[in-house]
Amino acid sequence: MNRYARRRLTAAVLTVVAVTAGVTACGSGSGSSGTHSAGSGTYTVWDPYPQFDKTSAWAQVLDTCGKGAGVKIKRTAFDTSDLTNKALLAAQQGNSPDVLIVDNPVVSTLAEAGVLTTTDDNKIDTTKVDPNLLAAGQSGGKTYGTPIGANTLALYYNKKVLKEAGVDIASIKDWKSLTAALAKVKQAGKKGITFSAIGTEEGSFQFLPWFWGSGAKLTELDSPQGVSALSLWKNWLTKGYAPNSVINNTQTTSWQEFASGDYAFAENGTWQLAAADKGGLDYGVLPIPAAAGGNASAPTGGEFVTVPVQDDTGRYTTSQKLVSCLTGDENLNFTDKTLSYVAPTSIIQAKEKAANPELTPWIEAVKAAKGRTSDDLGTKYPKISEQMWKAVQSALSGSQSPKDAMVAAQVAAAK
C-alpha cells in the first residue's frame, strides 16, 4: 500500500472510530480473530451476521466453500457498524481478513481508503449481476466486490383495512392515487400509512424511494422534485394520513404500528416478511409507486462480498474461489433464503419467483432499486444523507417549510 493510500486509510479510520466506540463480535470455529495467525491452510472471513452461530445454515455454506477450495474457514461475525471499524483498523495494521462481507454503502468508503482489491484484480465474475445492484459497489469506474443478495423497501398493505375503506389495491399506481386511498381509509375510521422518518440513516433510507420517485437527484436536494417528495410526507401528516410518531419511528417501531392491524400501509422491507406471516395479518405487498406512475427506485440493502488487500498476494487465488463459491448459482439461491434476500442475478430471481410467487413484488422492487452511493457519489453520500434526514425532521416537525428545509440541506451538503 503506497504512502498516499496509507494517509487515506488513517483518515478513514479516525473518521469512523470517532463515530462508534465499542466493538462486539462472535466467531465460529477455533482460534483467535487474527487474520494470518491461523496459518496458510486457514482463510478468514468476516461478516455482519452475528445472529448466525457456527451451527447455522450460513456457517455451513462457508465451511462447504472452504472445503471446495481446500482450506479451513475461520469466521468472525460483527455488528454492521463495528465491522467497518474493524476492517479499517485491520487494514491499517496489515491484518485484513481474506474475505470481507460488508453493507453495500460501506464499499466505497473502504475502496477509497485503499482497503479493497477490485474484481478485475481478482478475476471475480460479475457479468450475471443486475447492473443496478452492482453499481452500489462501484467507485471511480472500478468494481470492488459482488453482492451476495439484496433487499429493499416496498409497501405492505392490510387487505382487511383496505376492503373496509373501499380501496382497490389495483387502483394505486402513483402518488395521487395513493393519497386518495389514504383519504378513503381515514374516512372509514382507520389509520393510513406509517413509516420511519427518524433523524438517522434509517430516515434517509425510507425517504429515498419518494425522493428518487419524484425524479430528484441526491446532488440537488432542493430541486422542485425533491421538495415535492418532502411536501408529500408533510401533507400526509398535516391531513392525518400518517401519524406524528413517524418523526421518531425506527423501521422496527413503524412495523409494530402496522402489526397492530389498524394501518392500511407500512413502508418496510423484506426482513419483516417472517414477522408479517407470524403476526397473522392478511397482507399484501406493493412496490412503492413513483410520482407519475411506475415503480420508484428504492435504496438497495444487502451486502457485498469483497477481497481486502493482502501483503501476501498469493492468497488471492483461494480468496477468489471462496467468493465465486459464495456468489455462484449453486449456492446463491440457498444463501439468499438463509439471509432473507432476493438474489442479485436475474437467473436466480426467476427460480425464486417460480418457487414462491409471493416474492414477485419484492423482486420487482429490487430490480428498480438503486444503491445509495450510486451515481459515483461514493463517500459523499453520508454527508448528503445527514442533511436530507435533517431536512425531513425540520419539515415534519413544522420548524421549516419543505422548501426551506431542502434549500438549507443543499447548502450544508455542498460545503
XYZ file of C-alpha atoms in Angstrom:
415
model
C 0.000 0.000 0.000
C 1.578 3.316 -1.046
C 2.109 6.312 1.204
C -0.908 8.188 -0.174
C -3.163 5.186 0.381
C -1.874 4.881 3.955
C -2.810 8.524 4.612
C -6.302 7.963 3.210
C -6.693 4.855 5.333
C -5.586 6.628 8.511
C -8.076 9.442 7.857
C -10.869 6.943 7.270
C -10.032 5.089 10.479
C -10.120 8.267 12.532
C -13.438 9.309 10.999
C -15.202 6.008 11.592
C -13.748 5.345 15.045
C -14.932 8.772 16.161
C -18.496 7.694 15.400
C -18.502 4.254 17.025
C -16.516 3.241 20.082
C -17.026 -0.341 21.347
C -16.670 -3.474 19.268
C -18.644 -6.678 19.672
C -18.179 -9.874 17.736
C -18.929 -13.537 17.744
C -16.899 -16.179 15.992
C -17.281 -19.627 14.503
C -14.515 -22.192 14.604
C -11.348 -22.227 16.658
C -8.506 -19.801 17.129
C -8.355 -16.038 17.567
C -9.860 -13.458 15.193
C -6.361 -12.532 13.994
C -6.172 -12.943 10.266
C -2.944 -14.768 9.434
C -2.104 -16.358 12.780
C -4.198 -19.367 11.845
C -1.757 -20.469 9.151
C -1.773 -20.723 5.377
C -4.320 -23.550 5.379
C -6.902 -21.343 7.060
C -8.677 -18.419 5.409
C -10.514 -15.782 7.394
C -13.978 -14.473 6.612
C -15.563 -11.515 8.403
C -19.305 -10.931 8.057
C -22.100 -8.803 9.604
C -24.301 -11.732 10.662
C -23.745 -12.265 14.401
C -27.255 -13.728 14.595
C -25.924 -16.874 12.909
C -23.744 -19.184 15.026
C -21.466 -21.999 13.848
C -24.395 -24.442 13.623
C -26.369 -22.192 11.246
C -27.007 -22.818 7.568
C -24.902 -19.751 6.745
C -21.863 -21.096 8.603
C -22.330 -24.413 6.824
C -22.256 -22.679 3.430
C -18.955 -21.035 4.385
C -17.491 -24.363 5.504
C -18.615 -26.035 2.278
C -16.961 -23.331 0.178
C -13.806 -23.678 2.242
C -13.683 -27.437 1.658
C -14.185 -26.878 -2.053
C -11.187 -24.531 -2.076
C -9.121 -26.944 0.018
C -8.892 -24.700 3.088
C -10.450 -24.261 6.504
C -12.630 -21.207 7.170
C -12.108 -19.075 10.281
C -15.208 -16.923 10.518
C -15.766 -13.888 12.729
C -19.079 -12.010 12.817
C -19.526 -8.385 13.865
C -22.398 -5.936 14.119
C -22.564 -3.903 10.897
C -21.114 -0.625 12.222
C -18.421 -2.427 14.209
C -17.381 -4.389 11.142
C -16.491 -1.200 9.276
C -14.322 -0.021 12.145
C -12.557 -3.358 12.449
C -11.960 -3.597 8.695
C -10.328 -0.162 8.591
C -8.174 -0.814 11.639
C -7.143 -4.264 10.417
C -6.064 -2.810 7.075
C -4.006 -0.167 8.856
C -2.280 -2.941 10.799
C -1.766 -5.135 7.708
C -4.062 -7.777 9.192
C -7.127 -7.783 6.939
C -9.353 -10.851 6.537
C -9.125 -12.771 3.282
C -12.818 -12.261 2.518
C -14.880 -9.387 3.879
C -18.678 -9.191 3.603
C -19.925 -5.638 4.219
C -23.043 -3.493 3.894
C -23.079 -2.066 0.368
C -22.780 1.670 1.265
C -19.536 0.891 3.109
C -17.814 -0.461 -0.010
C -16.948 2.986 -1.396
C -15.520 4.087 1.968
C -13.250 1.045 2.153
C -12.319 1.337 -1.515
C -11.359 4.995 -1.199
C -9.264 4.131 1.857
C -7.335 1.579 -0.222
C -8.620 -1.421 1.742
C -10.162 -3.416 -1.115
C -8.968 -5.026 -4.312
C -11.065 -4.733 -7.477
C -12.926 -7.543 -9.194
C -10.543 -7.096 -12.127
C -7.616 -7.686 -9.766
C -9.079 -10.970 -8.619
C -10.898 -12.075 -11.771
C -14.239 -12.216 -9.940
C -17.035 -12.629 -12.490
C -19.826 -10.057 -12.071
C -21.361 -10.381 -15.544
C -24.548 -12.061 -14.263
C -25.242 -9.440 -11.573
C -28.015 -6.926 -12.260
C -26.272 -3.613 -13.109
C -28.407 -1.537 -10.716
C -27.274 -3.729 -7.801
C -23.634 -3.937 -8.853
C -23.468 -0.116 -9.027
C -23.546 0.071 -5.225
C -20.065 -1.450 -5.174
C -18.564 0.726 -7.890
C -16.422 3.803 -7.409
C -14.247 5.715 -9.817
C -15.080 3.367 -12.656
C -13.938 0.272 -10.749
C -15.891 -2.530 -9.069
C -14.959 -3.627 -5.551
C -16.779 -6.892 -4.919
C -20.075 -8.517 -5.813
C -23.440 -8.574 -4.000
C -24.422 -11.692 -2.102
C -28.062 -10.665 -2.121
C -30.326 -7.643 -1.971
C -33.291 -6.321 -0.107
C -35.161 -3.077 -0.379
C -38.344 -1.297 0.632
C -41.932 -1.718 -0.514
C -45.405 -1.041 0.855
C -47.067 -3.689 2.976
C -50.827 -3.299 2.958
C -53.585 -4.643 5.182
C -56.226 -6.223 2.942
C -58.942 -6.041 5.595
C -58.470 -2.317 6.230
C -58.458 -1.519 2.517
C -61.592 -3.619 1.908
C -63.462 -1.827 4.702
C -62.402 1.511 3.200
C -63.487 0.508 -0.287
C -59.972 0.752 -1.746
C -58.955 -1.449 -4.672
C -55.208 -2.012 -4.417
C -55.012 -2.216 -8.226
C -56.060 1.442 -8.381
C -52.860 2.595 -6.659
C -50.426 3.459 -9.416
C -48.889 6.817 -8.406
C -48.748 9.380 -5.595
C -52.147 10.871 -6.432
C -53.962 7.544 -6.284
C -52.095 6.511 -3.131
C -53.047 9.744 -1.374
C -56.660 9.281 -2.481
C -56.600 5.795 -0.958
C -55.262 7.194 2.320
C -58.114 9.719 2.376
C -60.656 6.899 1.996
C -59.007 4.927 4.779
C -59.196 7.892 7.143
C -62.842 8.494 6.259
C -63.517 4.856 7.147
C -62.119 5.491 10.641
C -58.851 3.637 10.118
C -55.221 4.785 10.003
C -53.385 5.456 6.770
C -49.658 4.858 6.460
C -46.713 4.509 8.797
C -43.008 4.772 8.050
C -39.709 5.764 9.632
C -38.632 9.398 9.401
C -36.204 9.286 12.330
C -33.168 11.573 12.238
C -30.685 8.844 11.270
C -29.729 6.878 8.160
C -32.927 4.862 8.653
C -34.922 8.024 7.991
C -32.982 8.775 4.809
C -33.294 5.142 3.730
C -37.084 5.345 3.986
C -37.342 8.778 2.366
C -35.237 7.864 -0.671
C -37.950 5.963 -2.621
C -40.132 9.063 -2.529
C -37.207 11.375 -3.275
C -35.998 9.275 -6.216
C -39.609 8.555 -7.204
C -40.081 12.288 -7.729
C -37.231 12.299 -10.233
C -34.861 14.133 -7.867
C -31.094 13.601 -7.649
C -29.019 13.476 -4.464
C -26.735 16.191 -5.825
C -29.720 18.586 -5.908
C -31.686 18.162 -2.698
C -33.519 21.463 -3.214
C -34.788 20.723 -6.718
C -38.558 21.150 -7.242
C -38.802 17.354 -7.415
C -37.002 16.890 -4.105
C -39.205 19.484 -2.445
C -42.310 17.738 -3.811
C -41.270 14.471 -2.137
C -40.881 16.109 1.260
C -44.136 18.022 0.691
C -45.890 14.691 0.104
C -44.831 13.371 3.513
C -45.644 16.676 5.222
C -49.084 16.731 3.609
C -49.800 13.225 4.896
C -49.001 14.297 8.455
C -50.999 17.509 8.160
C -54.099 15.645 6.934
C -53.726 12.860 9.468
C -52.954 10.179 6.910
C -49.690 9.393 8.731
C -49.077 9.684 12.499
C -46.746 12.245 14.063
C -44.900 9.290 15.590
C -43.095 8.754 12.277
C -40.685 11.527 13.290
C -39.245 9.229 15.956
C -40.075 5.871 14.391
C -37.367 3.400 13.574
C -38.232 0.787 10.984
C -38.937 -1.583 13.873
C -41.348 0.701 15.724
C -43.024 1.607 12.454
C -43.566 -2.086 11.821
C -45.040 -2.526 15.288
C -47.618 0.155 14.456
C -48.607 -1.690 11.296
C -48.706 -5.017 13.142
C -51.432 -3.577 15.395
C -53.816 -4.113 12.474
C -55.105 -0.544 12.318
C -52.946 0.792 9.490
C -53.618 0.388 5.788
C -49.970 0.697 4.725
C -46.447 0.433 6.102
C -43.212 1.145 4.303
C -40.781 -1.592 5.241
C -38.509 -4.313 3.900
C -38.175 -7.997 3.141
C -36.749 -8.524 6.623
C -40.291 -8.155 8.042
C -41.781 -10.998 5.999
C -41.361 -13.562 8.768
C -42.965 -11.189 11.289
C -45.830 -10.491 8.888
C -46.534 -14.188 8.460
C -46.204 -14.890 12.166
C -48.486 -11.975 13.071
C -51.408 -13.444 11.175
C -52.217 -10.288 9.200
C -53.934 -10.682 5.849
C -51.403 -8.590 3.983
C -50.072 -7.915 0.522
C -47.007 -6.142 -0.845
C -46.896 -3.312 -3.379
C -43.744 -1.753 -4.881
C -43.546 1.908 -3.878
C -45.092 3.969 -6.698
C -43.241 6.836 -8.345
C -44.863 10.264 -8.526
C -46.052 9.850 -12.102
C -46.526 6.074 -12.007
C -44.373 3.001 -12.278
C -42.088 1.692 -9.558
C -39.916 4.140 -7.653
C -36.263 3.315 -7.115
C -35.900 2.221 -3.502
C -32.448 2.061 -1.891
C -30.591 -1.209 -2.155
C -29.937 -3.058 1.058
C -27.706 -6.081 1.378
C -24.025 -6.893 1.469
C -21.097 -7.180 -0.931
C -18.518 -9.942 -0.820
C -15.122 -8.288 -1.168
C -11.439 -9.253 -1.122
C -9.257 -6.938 1.009
C -5.700 -6.034 0.049
C -3.128 -8.562 1.324
C 0.654 -8.277 1.630
C 0.813 -11.908 0.511
C -0.800 -11.654 -2.930
C -0.565 -15.427 -3.326
C -3.676 -15.707 -1.129
C -5.877 -14.050 -3.729
C -6.353 -17.178 -5.837
C -8.036 -19.045 -2.996
C -9.987 -15.955 -1.928
C -11.363 -15.731 -5.456
C -12.510 -19.354 -5.225
C -14.303 -18.611 -1.952
C -16.077 -15.543 -3.351
C -17.073 -17.376 -6.519
C -18.469 -20.221 -4.432
C -20.494 -17.962 -2.139
C -21.971 -15.952 -5.014
C -22.230 -18.662 -7.678
C -25.527 -20.074 -8.953
C -25.147 -23.281 -6.959
C -25.092 -21.563 -3.558
C -26.738 -18.187 -4.189
C -30.327 -19.394 -4.036
C -29.766 -21.265 -0.778
C -27.696 -18.435 0.704
C -30.311 -15.777 -0.046
C -33.040 -17.865 1.557
C -30.834 -18.157 4.633
C -30.232 -14.386 4.732
C -33.790 -13.416 3.646
C -32.545 -11.717 0.473
C -33.588 -11.502 -3.134
C -30.845 -12.819 -5.414
C -28.746 -10.226 -7.277
C -28.989 -12.088 -10.603
C -31.979 -12.489 -12.921
C -31.273 -16.213 -13.299
C -31.734 -16.950 -9.594
C -34.544 -14.383 -9.232
C -36.540 -16.378 -11.774
C -36.043 -19.537 -9.694
C -37.082 -17.701 -6.524
C -40.199 -16.388 -8.229
C -41.147 -19.817 -9.530
C -40.685 -21.383 -6.100
C -42.507 -18.606 -4.254
C -44.786 -16.315 -6.328
C -45.313 -14.107 -3.258
C -41.763 -12.816 -3.778
C -42.795 -11.223 -7.101
C -43.353 -7.660 -5.775
C -40.054 -7.834 -3.894
C -38.190 -8.984 -6.977
C -39.772 -6.117 -8.925
C -38.739 -3.680 -6.198
C -35.167 -4.998 -6.203
C -34.987 -4.667 -9.988
C -35.949 -0.995 -9.653
C -33.698 -0.415 -6.624
C -30.694 1.880 -6.576
C -27.532 1.964 -4.481
C -27.229 4.884 -2.108
C -23.676 5.511 -3.270
C -24.515 5.017 -6.965
C -24.033 7.830 -9.483
C -20.407 7.795 -8.307
C -21.334 9.562 -5.058
C -19.134 7.228 -3.034
C -18.086 8.780 0.259
C -20.083 11.946 -0.475
C -23.278 10.079 0.333
C -23.093 10.107 4.175
C -22.889 13.911 4.260
C -25.766 14.276 1.807
C -27.837 11.732 3.724
C -27.335 13.544 7.027
C -28.581 16.805 5.579
C -31.527 15.030 3.986
C -32.728 13.431 7.214
C -32.298 16.763 8.984
C -34.496 18.385 6.333
C -37.138 15.688 6.788
C -37.111 16.240 10.551
C -37.379 20.013 10.178
C -40.267 19.864 7.744
C -42.289 17.186 9.512
C -41.868 18.872 12.897
C -43.060 22.155 11.417
C -39.914 24.154 12.133
C -39.351 24.807 8.404
C -41.350 24.501 5.205
C -40.356 21.610 2.939
C -38.775 24.066 0.504
C -36.776 25.954 3.131
C -35.662 22.694 4.733
C -34.378 21.290 1.446
C -32.671 24.555 0.474
C -30.828 24.582 3.811
C -29.924 20.913 3.347
C -28.451 21.534 -0.085
C -26.354 24.465 1.140
C -24.958 22.368 4.027
C -24.328 19.309 1.828
C -22.425 21.371 -0.726
C -19.954 22.808 1.803
